[in-house]
Coordinates of C-alpha atoms in Angstrom, one line a residue:
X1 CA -154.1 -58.2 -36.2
X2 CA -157.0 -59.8 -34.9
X3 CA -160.4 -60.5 -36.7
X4 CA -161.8 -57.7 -34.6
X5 CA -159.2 -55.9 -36.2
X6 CA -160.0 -56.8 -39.7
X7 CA -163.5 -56.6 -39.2
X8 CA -163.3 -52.7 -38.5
X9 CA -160.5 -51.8 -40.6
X10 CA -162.8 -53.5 -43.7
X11 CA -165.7 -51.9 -42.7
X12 CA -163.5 -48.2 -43.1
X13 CA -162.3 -48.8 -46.3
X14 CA -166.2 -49.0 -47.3
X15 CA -166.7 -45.5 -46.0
X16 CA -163.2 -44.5 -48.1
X17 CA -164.1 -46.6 -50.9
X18 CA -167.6 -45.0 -51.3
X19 CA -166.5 -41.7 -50.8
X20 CA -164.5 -41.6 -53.8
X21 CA -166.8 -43.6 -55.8
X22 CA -170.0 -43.2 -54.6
X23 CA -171.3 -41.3 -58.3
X24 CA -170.8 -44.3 -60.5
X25 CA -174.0 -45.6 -61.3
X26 CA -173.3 -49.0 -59.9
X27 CA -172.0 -48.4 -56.9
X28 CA -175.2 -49.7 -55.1
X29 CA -173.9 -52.6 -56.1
X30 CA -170.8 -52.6 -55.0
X31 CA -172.1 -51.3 -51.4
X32 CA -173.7 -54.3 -51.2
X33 CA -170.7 -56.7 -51.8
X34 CA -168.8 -55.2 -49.8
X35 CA -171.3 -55.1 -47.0
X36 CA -171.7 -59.1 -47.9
X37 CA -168.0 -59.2 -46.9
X38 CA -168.4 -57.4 -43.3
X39 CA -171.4 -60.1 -42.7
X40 CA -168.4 -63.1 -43.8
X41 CA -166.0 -60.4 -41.5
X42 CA -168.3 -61.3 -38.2
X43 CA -169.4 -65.2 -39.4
X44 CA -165.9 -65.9 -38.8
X45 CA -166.5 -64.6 -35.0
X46 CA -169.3 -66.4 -34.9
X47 CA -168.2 -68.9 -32.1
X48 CA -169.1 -66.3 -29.5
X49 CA -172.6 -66.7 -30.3
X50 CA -171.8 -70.2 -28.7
X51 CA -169.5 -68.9 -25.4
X52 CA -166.3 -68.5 -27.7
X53 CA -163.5 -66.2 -26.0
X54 CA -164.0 -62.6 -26.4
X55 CA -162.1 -61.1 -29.4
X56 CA -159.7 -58.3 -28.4
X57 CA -159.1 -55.8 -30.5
X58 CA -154.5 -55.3 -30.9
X59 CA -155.0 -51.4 -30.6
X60 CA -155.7 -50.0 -27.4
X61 CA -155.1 -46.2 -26.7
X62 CA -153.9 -44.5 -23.8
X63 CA -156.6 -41.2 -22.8
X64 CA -155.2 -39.4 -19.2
X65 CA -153.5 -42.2 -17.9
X66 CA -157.3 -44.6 -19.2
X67 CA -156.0 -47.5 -21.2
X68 CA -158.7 -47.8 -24.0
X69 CA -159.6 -51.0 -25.5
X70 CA -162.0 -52.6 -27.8
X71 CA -163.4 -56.1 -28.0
X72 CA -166.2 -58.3 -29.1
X73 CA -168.6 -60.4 -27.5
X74 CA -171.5 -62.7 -27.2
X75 CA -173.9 -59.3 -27.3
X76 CA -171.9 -57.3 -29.4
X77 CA -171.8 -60.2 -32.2
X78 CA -175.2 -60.2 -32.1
X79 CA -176.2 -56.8 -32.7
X80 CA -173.4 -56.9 -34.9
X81 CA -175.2 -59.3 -37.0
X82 CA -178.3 -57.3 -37.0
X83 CA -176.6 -53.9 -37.9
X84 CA -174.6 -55.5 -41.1
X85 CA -177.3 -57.0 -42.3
X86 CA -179.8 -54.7 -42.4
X87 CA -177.2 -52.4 -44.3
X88 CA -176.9 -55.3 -46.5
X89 CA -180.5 -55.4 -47.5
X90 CA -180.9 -51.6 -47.5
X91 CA -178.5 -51.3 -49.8
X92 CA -179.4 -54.1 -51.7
X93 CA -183.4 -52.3 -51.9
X94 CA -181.2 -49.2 -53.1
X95 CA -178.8 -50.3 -55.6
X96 CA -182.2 -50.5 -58.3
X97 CA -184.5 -48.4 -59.4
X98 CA -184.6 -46.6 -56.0
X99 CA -180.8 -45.4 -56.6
X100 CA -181.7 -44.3 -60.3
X101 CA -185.1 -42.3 -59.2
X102 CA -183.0 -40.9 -56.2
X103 CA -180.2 -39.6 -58.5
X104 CA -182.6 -38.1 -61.2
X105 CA -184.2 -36.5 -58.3
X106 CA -181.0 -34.1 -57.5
X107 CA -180.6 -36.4 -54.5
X108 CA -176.4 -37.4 -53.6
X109 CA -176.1 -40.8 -54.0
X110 CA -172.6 -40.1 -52.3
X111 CA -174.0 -38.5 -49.5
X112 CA -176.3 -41.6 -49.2
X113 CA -173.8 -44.3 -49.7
X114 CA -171.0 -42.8 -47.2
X115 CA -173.6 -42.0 -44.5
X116 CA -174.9 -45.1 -44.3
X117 CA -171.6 -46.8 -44.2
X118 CA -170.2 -44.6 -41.6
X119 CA -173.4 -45.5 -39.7
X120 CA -172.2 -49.4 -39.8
X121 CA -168.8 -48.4 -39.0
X122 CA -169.9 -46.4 -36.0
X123 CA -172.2 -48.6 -35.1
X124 CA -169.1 -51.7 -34.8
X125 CA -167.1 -49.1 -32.9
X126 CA -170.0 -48.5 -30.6
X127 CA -170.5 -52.6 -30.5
X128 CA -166.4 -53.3 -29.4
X129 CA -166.5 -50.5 -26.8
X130 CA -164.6 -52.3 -24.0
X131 CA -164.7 -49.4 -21.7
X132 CA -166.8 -46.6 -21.1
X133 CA -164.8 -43.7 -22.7
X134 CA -164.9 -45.9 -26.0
X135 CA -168.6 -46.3 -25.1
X136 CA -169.0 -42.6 -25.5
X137 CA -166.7 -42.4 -28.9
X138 CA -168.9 -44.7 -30.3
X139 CA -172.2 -43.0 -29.5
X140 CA -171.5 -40.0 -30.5
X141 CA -170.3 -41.4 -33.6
X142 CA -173.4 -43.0 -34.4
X143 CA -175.2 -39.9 -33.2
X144 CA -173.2 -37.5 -35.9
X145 CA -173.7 -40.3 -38.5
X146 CA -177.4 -40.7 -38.3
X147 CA -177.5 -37.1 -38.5
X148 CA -175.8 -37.6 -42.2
X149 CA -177.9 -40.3 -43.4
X150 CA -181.2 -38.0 -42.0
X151 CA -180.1 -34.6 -44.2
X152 CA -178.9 -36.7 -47.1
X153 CA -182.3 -35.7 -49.2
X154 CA -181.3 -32.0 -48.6
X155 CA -183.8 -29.2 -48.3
X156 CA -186.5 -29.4 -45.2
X157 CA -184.5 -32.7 -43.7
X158 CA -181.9 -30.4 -42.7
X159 CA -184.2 -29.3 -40.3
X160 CA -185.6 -32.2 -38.7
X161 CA -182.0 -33.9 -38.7
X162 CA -180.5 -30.7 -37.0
X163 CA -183.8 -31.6 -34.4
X164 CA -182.8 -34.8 -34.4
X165 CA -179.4 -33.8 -33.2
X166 CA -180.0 -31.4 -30.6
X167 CA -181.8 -34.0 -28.8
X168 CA -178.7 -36.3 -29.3
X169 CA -176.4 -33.5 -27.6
X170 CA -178.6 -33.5 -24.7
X171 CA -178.2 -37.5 -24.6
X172 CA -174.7 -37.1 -24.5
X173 CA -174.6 -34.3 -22.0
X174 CA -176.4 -36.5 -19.5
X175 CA -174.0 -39.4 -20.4
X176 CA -171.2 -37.4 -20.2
X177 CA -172.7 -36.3 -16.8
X178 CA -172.9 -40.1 -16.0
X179 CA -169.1 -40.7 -16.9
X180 CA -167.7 -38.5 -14.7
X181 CA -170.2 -39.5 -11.6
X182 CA -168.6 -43.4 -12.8
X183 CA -165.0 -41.8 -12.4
X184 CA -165.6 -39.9 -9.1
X185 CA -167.7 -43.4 -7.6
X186 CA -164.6 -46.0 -8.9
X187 CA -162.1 -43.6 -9.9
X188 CA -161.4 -45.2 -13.1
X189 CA -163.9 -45.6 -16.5
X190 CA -163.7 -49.3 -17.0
X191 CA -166.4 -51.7 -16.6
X192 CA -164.8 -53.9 -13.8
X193 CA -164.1 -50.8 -11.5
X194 CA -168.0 -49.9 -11.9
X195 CA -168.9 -53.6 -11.1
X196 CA -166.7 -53.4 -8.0
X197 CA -167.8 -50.3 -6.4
X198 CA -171.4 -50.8 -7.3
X199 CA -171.8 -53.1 -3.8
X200 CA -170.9 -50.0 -2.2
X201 CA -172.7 -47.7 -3.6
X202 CA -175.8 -46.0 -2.2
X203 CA -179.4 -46.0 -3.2
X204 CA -179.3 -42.3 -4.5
X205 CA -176.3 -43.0 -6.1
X206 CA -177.4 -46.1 -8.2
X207 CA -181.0 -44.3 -9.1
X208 CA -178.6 -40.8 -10.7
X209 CA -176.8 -43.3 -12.9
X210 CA -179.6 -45.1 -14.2
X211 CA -181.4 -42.0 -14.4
X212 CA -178.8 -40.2 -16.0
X213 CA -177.9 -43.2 -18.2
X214 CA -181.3 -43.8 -19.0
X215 CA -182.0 -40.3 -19.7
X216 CA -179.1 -40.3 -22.3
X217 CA -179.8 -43.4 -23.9
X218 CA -183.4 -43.9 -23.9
X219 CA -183.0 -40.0 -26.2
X220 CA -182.3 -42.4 -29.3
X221 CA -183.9 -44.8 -28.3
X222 CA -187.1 -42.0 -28.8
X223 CA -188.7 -42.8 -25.6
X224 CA -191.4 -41.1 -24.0
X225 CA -191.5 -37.9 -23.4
X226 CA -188.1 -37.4 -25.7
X227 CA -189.3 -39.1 -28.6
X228 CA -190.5 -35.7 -30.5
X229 CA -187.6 -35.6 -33.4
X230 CA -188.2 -39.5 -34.4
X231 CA -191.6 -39.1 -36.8
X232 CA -190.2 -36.4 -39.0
X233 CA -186.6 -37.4 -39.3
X234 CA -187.3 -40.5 -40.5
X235 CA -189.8 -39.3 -42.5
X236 CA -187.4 -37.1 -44.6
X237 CA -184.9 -39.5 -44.4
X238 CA -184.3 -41.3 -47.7
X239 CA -186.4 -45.0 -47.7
X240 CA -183.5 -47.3 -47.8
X241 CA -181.6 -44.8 -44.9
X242 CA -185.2 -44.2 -42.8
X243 CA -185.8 -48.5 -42.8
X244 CA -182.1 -48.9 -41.7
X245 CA -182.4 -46.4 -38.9
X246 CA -185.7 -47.5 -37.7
X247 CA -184.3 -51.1 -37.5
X248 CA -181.0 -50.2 -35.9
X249 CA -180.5 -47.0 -34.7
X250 CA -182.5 -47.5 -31.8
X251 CA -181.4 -50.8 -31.1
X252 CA -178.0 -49.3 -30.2
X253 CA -179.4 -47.3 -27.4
X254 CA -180.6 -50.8 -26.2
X255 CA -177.5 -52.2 -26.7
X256 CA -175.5 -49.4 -24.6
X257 CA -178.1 -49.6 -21.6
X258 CA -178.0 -53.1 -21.3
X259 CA -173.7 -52.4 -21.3
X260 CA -174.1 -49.9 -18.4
X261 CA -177.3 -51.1 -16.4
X262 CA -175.7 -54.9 -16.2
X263 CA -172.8 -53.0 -14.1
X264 CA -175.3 -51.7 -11.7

């Protein structure tokens, strides 16, 4: 097992643990240790901030004959960084008064802890994506994960999260769309066979992946014009959740266009 390994498997028992205790009163708390240990979790990878060896992950999947494989790094350790530690000071913010005032108010705490930790978990997936199939896994993990932490106040934010992710199905629809014009181009879903095709490729080709790429990233991202489900979501998203998402949510749309458009 690798530290990739460890690093993920940790930050899914914080989803498991939280879901079975996320009523106890102190379990802010607790979110944030264990949170303090995913941030140890990635210092120990921190030599690829410094042009260490990428970290593979032991498991790799095979999908219709794809091999699938996930590994870390120089950018993914970064935003890795980012993502862990603004969890860690959201839930930090939480675990007080805010927790206490947000349970009195008929608001889940559980709801609220496990969404926000299956967003860091998603998010890491979405980070050690070493292929474009586990690119998409991970974004539409994130996608369904944001849309927990957005209806975890209940009552109108349903409506703005189920908004929020009818834009993100149209993102994924047009990265989907983006996958399988990859597969027909290099006739595989791995990085390397995009990077050696793309010499070959066409103007009109290169412009419907960016666009289509671009079109599906840049959705959460909330750039112009598809920017119309940000305001309110966030708005009705509980304070801790809404500064977490508007710190790092986005970023991970950054994160998967600089993946892809590097390969063009």
């Amino acid at each position: 097992m690798t530290e990739l390994d460890t690093l993920l498997l940790f930050s899914g028992i914080t989803v498991l643990y939280l879901l079975l205790f996320g009523r106890i009163r102190v379990v802010g708390w607790h979110a944030v240790v264990l949170y303090g240990i995913q941030l140890l979790g990635i210092w120990k990878l921190a030599d690829l901030a410094y042009g260490g060896e990428v970290v593979s992950s032991s498991l790799s999947l095979n999908l219709l004959d794809a091999e699938l494989t996930w590994r870390f790094d120089a950018l993914s350790w970064f935003f890795a960084v980012i993502t862990v530690g603004a969890a860690f000071l959201s839930s930090w913010f939480a675990a007080g008064d805010w927790l206490r005032k947000f349970r009195e108010e008929g608001g889940n705490t559980t709801l609220f802890h496990v969404a926000l930790a299956m967003n860091v978990f998603s998010m890491l997936v979405l980070l050690a994506s070493g292929d474009f199939i586990t690119l998409f896994i991970g974004w539409e993990l994130v996608s369904w994960a944001s849309f927990l932490l957005m209806i975890a106040a209940g009552g109108v934010a349903l409506q703005a999260g189920l908004r929020y992710i009818t834009y993100a199905m149209g993102g994924a629809m047009a990265i989907l769309a983006g996958l399988g014009l990859v597969y027909n181009l290099a006739g595989s879903l791995s990085y390397q066979a995009l990077i050696d095709v793309v010499p070959s490729l066409g103007t009109a080709q290169v412009i419907s992946l960016v666009l289509l790429f671009g079109i599906g990233f840049g959705i959460k991202m909330a750039v112009l014009p598809f920017h119309l489900w940000q305001a309110r979501a966030y708005a009705l998203t509980p304070g801790p959740g809404a500064a977490f998402l508007g710190a790092i949510s986005s970023r991970m749309g950054l994160y998967a266009i600089v993946v892809v458009l590097v390969q063009l």
